[in-house]
Amino acid sequence: MLIVMEKNATDDQIDQVIAKIKSIGFTPVPVPGTQRTAIGIVGNAGPVDASLFLTIQGVKDAIPVSKPYKLVSRDFKPDDSQVQVGDVVIGGQDLAVIAGPCAVENLEQCLTIAREVRKAGVRLFRGGAFKPRTSPYSFQGLGEQGLEILDKVRRETGLLIVTEAIDHDNLALVEEVADIVQIGARNMQNFTLLKRAGKSSRPILLKRGMSATIEEFLMAAEYIMSQGNHRIILCERGVRTFADHSRNTLDLSAIPAVKAVSHLPILVDPSHAAGKRDQVIPLSRGAVAVGADGLMVEVHHDPANALSDGPQSLYPQQFEELMRAVTAIAKLA
Ligand code: PEP
Ligand code: MN
């Protein structure tokens, strides 16, 4: 349930609502909003009796929230959320584009790619130091050494760093270096990791699991937000289907579907959706046209020798072309 206060409600009236929620054993969550003061109720298994609140002075309305996710829902917060990282705003007017290699391979590789994507207008650099790979024999990432490289990339280029944490214990290391901590598709329902991410001071980029419904995706985001971290960015990265012409099937309908029910910003990762370089630009164009708040794209200067995901990585020149195309489309949208 969401308790909406009158515009001129006093602090004392708001405190009365909070005290009432606590007295019936539930948790009050103040909901930030520009238009109104509202207090969410979480922790209740079934419906809450609205009359308990409607009798308190200053209460305008008590709205039942039927969705299992609460804090991430538009019922709780009707206006779009924006996540600010350094001087970049995700979910605002401008497209937010994250670009870089799949994996951190060495300093020279990262700096080469970072300079290329920065030239194309990017402020957010991606690269995995810890890689969750399907095969135990595949390159697992450079680990801590990879994080040190990313730290150097930030200092040398001024770019902000997006990198993945793959488990509860390694998040502490990752958040020391990352400006945004990524949680990958395979970990979307790693609930101990999600709860730990909810305690992080860093924004979290949460990728959709490869067979997750929108409700499961938003429940994963709810895990993070319920622990106090409101800075969450969602990312659609394709789902498993029968199709074999691409690695996954990019679910573009997820963008309007998520936006209809949640206030969180959502990006699209066309690279892991496609698995093939030639589909990445067309899918990016589509993603921006349907209203994605930005993109996450894999770029490599020497994809033939990349240690992971070379076939889906764009050459820097192609990435520049992508940026030109999506910037033009974003202006029309
Ligand atoms: C990635 O972005 O590096 C990645 C591993 O993607 P996903 O979790 O979507 O497979
Ligand atoms: Mn990859």
Short mmCIF file of C-alpha atoms and ligand atoms in Angstrom, two decimals:
data_model
loop_
_atom_site.label_atom_id
_atom_site.label_comp_id
_atom_site.label_asym_id
_atom_site.label_seq_id
_atom_site.Cartn_x
_atom_site.Cartn_y
_atom_site.Cartn_z
CA MET A 1 0.00 0.00 0.00
CA LEU A 2 1.08 3.56 -0.66
CA ILE A 3 0.02 6.37 1.64
CA VAL A 4 -0.15 9.66 -0.26
CA MET A 5 -0.06 12.82 1.84
CA GLU A 6 -1.77 16.14 1.11
CA LYS A 7 0.56 18.75 -0.40
CA ASN A 8 0.47 20.79 2.80
CA ALA A 9 0.79 17.84 5.21
CA THR A 10 2.92 18.64 8.25
CA ASP A 11 5.96 16.68 9.44
CA ASP A 12 3.94 15.70 12.48
CA GLN A 13 1.20 14.16 10.32
CA ILE A 14 3.82 12.26 8.29
CA ASP A 15 5.35 10.97 11.55
CA GLN A 16 1.93 9.77 12.67
CA VAL A 17 1.60 7.71 9.48
CA ILE A 18 5.08 6.23 9.98
CA ALA A 19 4.27 5.37 13.60
CA LYS A 20 1.01 3.70 12.57
CA ILE A 21 2.76 1.55 9.96
CA LYS A 22 5.32 0.44 12.54
CA SER A 23 2.63 -0.25 15.14
CA ILE A 24 0.99 -2.83 12.88
CA GLY A 25 4.36 -4.54 12.34
CA PHE A 26 5.19 -3.35 8.83
CA THR A 27 7.99 -1.25 7.37
CA PRO A 28 7.47 2.36 6.24
CA VAL A 29 9.52 3.45 3.24
CA PRO A 30 9.55 7.14 2.33
CA VAL A 31 9.12 7.42 -1.43
CA PRO A 32 10.99 10.27 -3.05
CA GLY A 33 8.90 12.28 -5.50
CA THR A 34 8.76 15.80 -6.79
CA GLN A 35 4.97 16.08 -6.86
CA ARG A 36 3.96 14.66 -3.50
CA THR A 37 5.04 13.12 -0.23
CA ALA A 38 4.26 9.46 -0.06
CA ILE A 39 5.08 6.62 2.31
CA GLY A 40 5.16 3.05 1.10
CA ILE A 41 4.29 0.07 3.25
CA VAL A 42 6.34 -3.06 2.75
CA GLY A 43 6.57 -6.32 4.64
CA ASN A 44 2.85 -7.07 4.57
CA ALA A 45 1.85 -10.50 3.29
CA GLY A 46 -1.74 -9.58 2.47
CA PRO A 47 -3.81 -6.42 2.02
CA VAL A 48 -3.54 -3.61 4.56
CA ASP A 49 -6.66 -1.92 5.93
CA ALA A 50 -6.79 1.53 4.30
CA SER A 51 -9.12 2.95 6.94
CA LEU A 52 -6.27 2.82 9.46
CA PHE A 53 -4.63 5.63 7.53
CA LEU A 54 -7.48 7.54 5.92
CA THR A 55 -8.53 8.75 9.37
CA ILE A 56 -5.15 10.41 10.00
CA GLN A 57 -5.15 14.17 9.27
CA GLY A 58 -3.07 15.09 6.21
CA VAL A 59 -3.54 11.75 4.44
CA LYS A 60 -4.93 12.22 0.94
CA ASP A 61 -5.17 8.64 -0.24
CA ALA A 62 -4.21 5.05 0.53
CA ILE A 63 -3.52 3.20 -2.69
CA PRO A 64 -3.31 -0.59 -2.72
CA VAL A 65 -0.33 -1.85 -4.72
CA SER A 66 -1.27 -5.09 -6.36
CA LYS A 67 2.16 -5.88 -7.80
CA PRO A 68 4.52 -8.12 -5.82
CA TYR A 69 7.28 -5.55 -6.36
CA LYS A 70 6.64 -2.32 -4.52
CA LEU A 71 9.57 0.10 -4.34
CA VAL A 72 10.50 -0.29 -8.01
CA SER A 73 6.89 0.07 -9.18
CA ARG A 74 5.34 3.12 -10.78
CA ASP A 75 2.51 2.87 -8.25
CA PHE A 76 5.05 3.84 -5.60
CA LYS A 77 6.84 6.45 -7.70
CA PRO A 78 5.05 7.74 -10.79
CA ASP A 79 7.92 9.84 -12.18
CA ASP A 80 10.93 8.29 -13.96
CA SER A 81 14.02 7.72 -11.84
CA GLN A 82 17.34 9.09 -12.91
CA VAL A 83 20.64 7.67 -11.76
CA GLN A 84 23.50 10.14 -11.60
CA VAL A 85 27.05 8.82 -11.80
CA GLY A 86 29.77 11.45 -11.90
CA ASP A 87 28.55 13.92 -14.50
CA VAL A 88 26.44 11.34 -16.35
CA VAL A 89 22.69 11.04 -15.82
CA ILE A 90 21.09 7.73 -16.76
CA GLY A 91 17.38 7.98 -17.46
CA GLY A 92 17.50 11.66 -18.37
CA GLN A 93 17.32 13.52 -21.67
CA ASP A 94 20.55 12.13 -23.10
CA LEU A 95 21.20 8.55 -24.10
CA ALA A 96 23.60 6.80 -21.73
CA VAL A 97 26.02 4.61 -23.62
CA ILE A 98 28.39 2.17 -21.94
CA ALA A 99 31.04 0.72 -24.23
CA GLY A 100 34.20 -1.33 -24.01
CA PRO A 101 35.51 -4.86 -24.34
CA CYS A 102 33.82 -7.93 -22.95
CA ALA A 103 36.83 -8.65 -20.76
CA VAL A 104 39.83 -6.74 -19.45
CA GLU A 105 42.78 -8.44 -21.15
CA ASN A 106 45.65 -6.05 -20.46
CA LEU A 107 46.26 -2.34 -19.90
CA GLU A 108 47.17 -1.54 -23.48
CA GLN A 109 44.03 -3.26 -24.83
CA CYS A 110 41.80 -1.35 -22.42
CA LEU A 111 43.44 2.01 -23.02
CA THR A 112 43.26 1.59 -26.79
CA ILE A 113 39.56 0.78 -26.69
CA ALA A 114 38.79 3.37 -24.01
CA ARG A 115 40.33 6.15 -26.11
CA GLU A 116 38.37 5.03 -29.17
CA VAL A 117 35.01 4.97 -27.40
CA ARG A 118 35.72 8.27 -25.66
CA LYS A 119 36.40 9.81 -29.07
CA ALA A 120 32.95 8.61 -30.14
CA GLY A 121 31.36 10.47 -27.22
CA VAL A 122 31.20 7.80 -24.52
CA ARG A 123 31.64 8.59 -20.79
CA LEU A 124 31.12 5.08 -19.38
CA PHE A 125 33.69 2.34 -20.01
CA ARG A 126 32.88 -1.35 -19.51
CA GLY A 127 35.19 -4.34 -19.12
CA GLY A 128 34.88 -7.51 -17.08
CA ALA A 129 37.63 -8.33 -14.60
CA PHE A 130 35.66 -11.24 -13.19
CA LYS A 131 33.98 -13.17 -16.00
CA PRO A 132 31.16 -15.69 -15.46
CA ARG A 133 31.87 -18.08 -18.33
CA THR A 134 29.82 -21.04 -19.50
CA SER A 135 32.91 -23.23 -19.73
CA PRO A 136 35.39 -23.58 -16.86
CA TYR A 137 38.12 -23.82 -19.52
CA SER A 138 37.33 -20.39 -20.97
CA PHE A 139 39.19 -17.23 -19.89
CA GLN A 140 37.83 -16.37 -16.44
CA GLY A 141 39.08 -12.79 -16.36
CA LEU A 142 42.13 -11.23 -14.72
CA GLY A 143 40.36 -10.79 -11.38
CA GLU A 144 41.99 -8.25 -9.05
CA GLN A 145 44.66 -7.46 -11.61
CA GLY A 146 41.84 -6.58 -14.00
CA LEU A 147 40.40 -4.16 -11.45
CA GLU A 148 43.78 -2.46 -11.13
CA ILE A 149 43.83 -2.02 -14.90
CA LEU A 150 40.34 -0.50 -14.85
CA ASP A 151 41.46 1.91 -12.13
CA LYS A 152 44.33 3.02 -14.35
CA VAL A 153 41.94 3.44 -17.29
CA ARG A 154 39.82 5.77 -15.21
CA ARG A 155 42.83 7.83 -14.16
CA GLU A 156 44.29 7.99 -17.67
CA THR A 157 41.06 8.70 -19.57
CA GLY A 158 38.62 10.19 -17.06
CA LEU A 159 36.03 7.61 -18.11
CA LEU A 160 33.70 6.13 -15.50
CA ILE A 161 34.02 2.38 -14.93
CA VAL A 162 31.31 -0.28 -15.22
CA THR A 163 32.39 -3.78 -14.20
CA GLU A 164 30.77 -6.95 -12.95
CA ALA A 165 30.69 -8.50 -9.49
CA ILE A 166 30.08 -12.23 -9.67
CA ASP A 167 29.48 -13.11 -6.06
CA HIS A 168 28.72 -11.77 -2.62
CA ASP A 169 32.37 -11.77 -1.50
CA ASN A 170 33.81 -10.17 -4.57
CA LEU A 171 31.45 -7.22 -4.62
CA ALA A 172 33.51 -5.47 -1.93
CA LEU A 173 36.57 -5.54 -4.18
CA VAL A 174 34.62 -4.50 -7.26
CA GLU A 175 32.90 -1.53 -5.65
CA GLU A 176 36.27 -0.02 -4.73
CA VAL A 177 36.96 0.51 -8.43
CA ALA A 178 33.59 0.47 -10.17
CA ASP A 179 31.52 3.61 -10.62
CA ILE A 180 28.67 1.25 -11.52
CA VAL A 181 28.60 -2.37 -10.36
CA GLN A 182 27.17 -4.80 -12.90
CA ILE A 183 25.21 -7.91 -11.95
CA GLY A 184 25.08 -10.26 -14.91
CA ALA A 185 22.26 -12.30 -16.41
CA ARG A 186 23.46 -15.51 -14.76
CA ASN A 187 23.33 -13.86 -11.36
CA MET A 188 20.00 -12.07 -11.68
CA GLN A 189 18.52 -14.38 -9.07
CA ASN A 190 21.60 -14.73 -6.87
CA PHE A 191 19.71 -13.36 -3.90
CA THR A 192 22.65 -13.06 -1.52
CA LEU A 193 24.48 -11.04 -4.16
CA LEU A 194 21.40 -8.88 -4.76
CA LYS A 195 21.03 -8.17 -1.05
CA ARG A 196 24.69 -7.25 -0.78
CA ALA A 197 24.30 -4.96 -3.81
CA GLY A 198 21.47 -3.30 -1.95
CA LYS A 199 23.98 -2.24 0.71
CA SER A 200 26.47 -0.87 -1.80
CA SER A 201 27.04 2.84 -2.20
CA ARG A 202 27.46 2.29 -5.95
CA PRO A 203 24.68 2.25 -8.54
CA ILE A 204 23.85 -1.26 -9.75
CA LEU A 205 23.42 -2.26 -13.39
CA LEU A 206 21.12 -5.28 -13.21
CA LYS A 207 20.92 -7.45 -16.33
CA ARG A 208 17.86 -9.51 -17.09
CA GLY A 209 18.26 -13.24 -16.64
CA MET A 210 18.16 -15.12 -19.93
CA SER A 211 14.82 -16.72 -19.13
CA ALA A 212 13.42 -14.24 -16.62
CA THR A 213 9.95 -12.78 -16.91
CA ILE A 214 9.53 -9.04 -16.40
CA GLU A 215 8.07 -9.76 -12.98
CA GLU A 216 11.09 -11.85 -11.96
CA PHE A 217 13.40 -9.14 -13.30
CA LEU A 218 11.66 -6.45 -11.27
CA MET A 219 11.56 -8.65 -8.17
CA ALA A 220 15.36 -8.95 -8.47
CA ALA A 221 15.56 -5.14 -8.58
CA GLU A 222 13.23 -5.04 -5.57
CA TYR A 223 15.75 -7.18 -3.62
CA ILE A 224 18.37 -4.51 -4.19
CA MET A 225 16.12 -1.55 -3.44
CA SER A 226 14.65 -3.16 -0.34
CA GLN A 227 18.13 -3.02 1.21
CA GLY A 228 18.34 0.73 0.70
CA ASN A 229 20.11 1.16 -2.63
CA HIS A 230 17.76 3.12 -4.90
CA ARG A 231 20.29 3.65 -7.67
CA ILE A 232 19.40 0.79 -10.02
CA ILE A 233 19.69 0.65 -13.80
CA LEU A 234 18.04 -2.26 -15.60
CA CYS A 235 19.44 -3.85 -18.75
CA GLU A 236 17.65 -6.02 -21.32
CA ARG A 237 20.20 -8.33 -22.95
CA GLY A 238 18.14 -10.87 -24.87
CA VAL A 239 16.34 -14.03 -23.80
CA ARG A 240 16.58 -17.69 -24.79
CA THR A 241 14.29 -18.79 -27.60
CA PHE A 242 14.27 -21.43 -30.34
CA ALA A 243 15.97 -18.96 -32.69
CA ASP A 244 19.42 -19.96 -33.88
CA HIS A 245 20.18 -17.01 -36.12
CA SER A 246 21.31 -15.04 -33.06
CA ARG A 247 22.82 -15.90 -29.67
CA ASN A 248 19.69 -14.74 -27.84
CA THR A 249 16.51 -12.97 -28.92
CA LEU A 250 16.47 -9.29 -28.06
CA ASP A 251 13.15 -8.62 -26.36
CA LEU A 252 12.48 -5.05 -27.38
CA SER A 253 8.97 -5.25 -25.99
CA ALA A 254 10.57 -5.45 -22.54
CA ILE A 255 11.38 -1.74 -22.76
CA PRO A 256 7.79 -0.41 -22.94
CA ALA A 257 6.62 -3.28 -20.69
CA VAL A 258 9.09 -2.31 -17.94
CA LYS A 259 8.46 1.40 -18.37
CA ALA A 260 4.72 0.88 -17.98
CA VAL A 261 5.11 -0.63 -14.52
CA SER A 262 8.44 0.62 -13.15
CA HIS A 263 10.12 4.00 -12.75
CA LEU A 264 13.64 2.56 -13.23
CA PRO A 265 15.78 3.44 -16.23
CA ILE A 266 16.47 0.60 -18.66
CA LEU A 267 19.32 0.09 -21.11
CA VAL A 268 19.68 -2.43 -23.92
CA ASP A 269 22.72 -4.63 -24.51
CA PRO A 270 22.51 -5.55 -28.21
CA SER A 271 25.88 -7.35 -28.13
CA HIS A 272 24.96 -10.27 -25.89
CA ALA A 273 21.51 -10.39 -27.47
CA ALA A 274 22.91 -10.74 -31.00
CA GLY A 275 26.14 -12.61 -30.48
CA LYS A 276 27.01 -11.43 -33.98
CA ARG A 277 28.62 -8.16 -34.95
CA ASP A 278 26.42 -7.48 -37.97
CA GLN A 279 23.23 -7.37 -35.89
CA VAL A 280 24.51 -4.95 -33.25
CA ILE A 281 23.92 -1.65 -35.08
CA PRO A 282 20.38 -2.50 -36.32
CA LEU A 283 19.37 -3.74 -32.85
CA SER A 284 20.79 -0.59 -31.26
CA ARG A 285 18.74 1.56 -33.60
CA GLY A 286 15.62 -0.40 -32.67
CA ALA A 287 16.38 -0.19 -28.95
CA VAL A 288 16.66 3.57 -28.99
CA ALA A 289 13.55 3.89 -31.15
CA VAL A 290 11.45 1.96 -28.62
CA GLY A 291 12.57 4.20 -25.78
CA ALA A 292 15.61 2.58 -24.13
CA ASP A 293 17.48 5.02 -21.90
CA GLY A 294 20.77 3.92 -23.40
CA LEU A 295 22.92 1.03 -24.56
CA MET A 296 25.73 -1.21 -23.44
CA VAL A 297 27.89 -2.26 -26.36
CA GLU A 298 30.99 -4.44 -26.67
CA VAL A 299 33.82 -2.89 -28.67
CA HIS A 300 37.26 -4.34 -29.45
CA HIS A 301 40.09 -3.03 -31.65
CA ASP A 302 41.21 -6.59 -32.48
CA PRO A 303 38.13 -8.80 -32.09
CA ALA A 304 39.71 -11.74 -33.92
CA ASN A 305 42.11 -12.10 -31.01
CA ALA A 306 39.73 -11.09 -28.19
CA LEU A 307 39.78 -13.44 -25.20
CA SER A 308 35.98 -13.40 -25.04
CA ASP A 309 33.04 -12.42 -27.22
CA GLY A 310 35.12 -11.33 -30.23
CA PRO A 311 32.41 -12.27 -32.78
CA GLN A 312 29.93 -9.81 -31.28
CA SER A 313 32.39 -6.99 -30.63
CA LEU A 314 32.24 -3.96 -32.90
CA TYR A 315 35.33 -2.45 -34.45
CA PRO A 316 35.83 1.11 -33.16
CA GLN A 317 34.86 2.53 -36.52
CA GLN A 318 31.57 0.61 -36.48
CA PHE A 319 30.96 1.88 -32.98
CA GLU A 320 31.34 5.46 -34.19
CA GLU A 321 28.77 4.68 -36.86
CA LEU A 322 26.45 3.27 -34.19
CA MET A 323 26.79 6.43 -32.10
CA ARG A 324 25.93 8.63 -35.06
CA ALA A 325 22.86 6.52 -35.88
CA VAL A 326 21.45 6.30 -32.36
CA THR A 327 22.09 9.95 -31.59
CA ALA A 328 20.01 10.87 -34.64
CA ILE A 329 17.21 8.48 -33.66
CA ALA A 330 17.18 9.71 -30.05
CA LYS A 331 16.57 13.25 -31.29
CA LEU A 332 13.43 12.11 -33.11
CA ALA A 333 12.07 10.07 -30.21
C1 PEP B 1 28.58 -9.03 -19.77
O1 PEP B 1 27.92 -7.99 -19.98
O2 PEP B 1 29.79 -9.02 -19.63
C2 PEP B 1 27.88 -10.33 -19.67
C3 PEP B 1 28.52 -11.40 -19.23
O3 PEP B 1 26.61 -10.31 -20.09
P1 PEP B 1 25.35 -11.20 -19.59
O4 PEP B 1 25.44 -11.26 -18.10
O5 PEP B 1 24.18 -10.42 -20.10
O6 PEP B 1 25.50 -12.52 -20.26
MN MN B 2 30.62 -10.41 -23.27
#
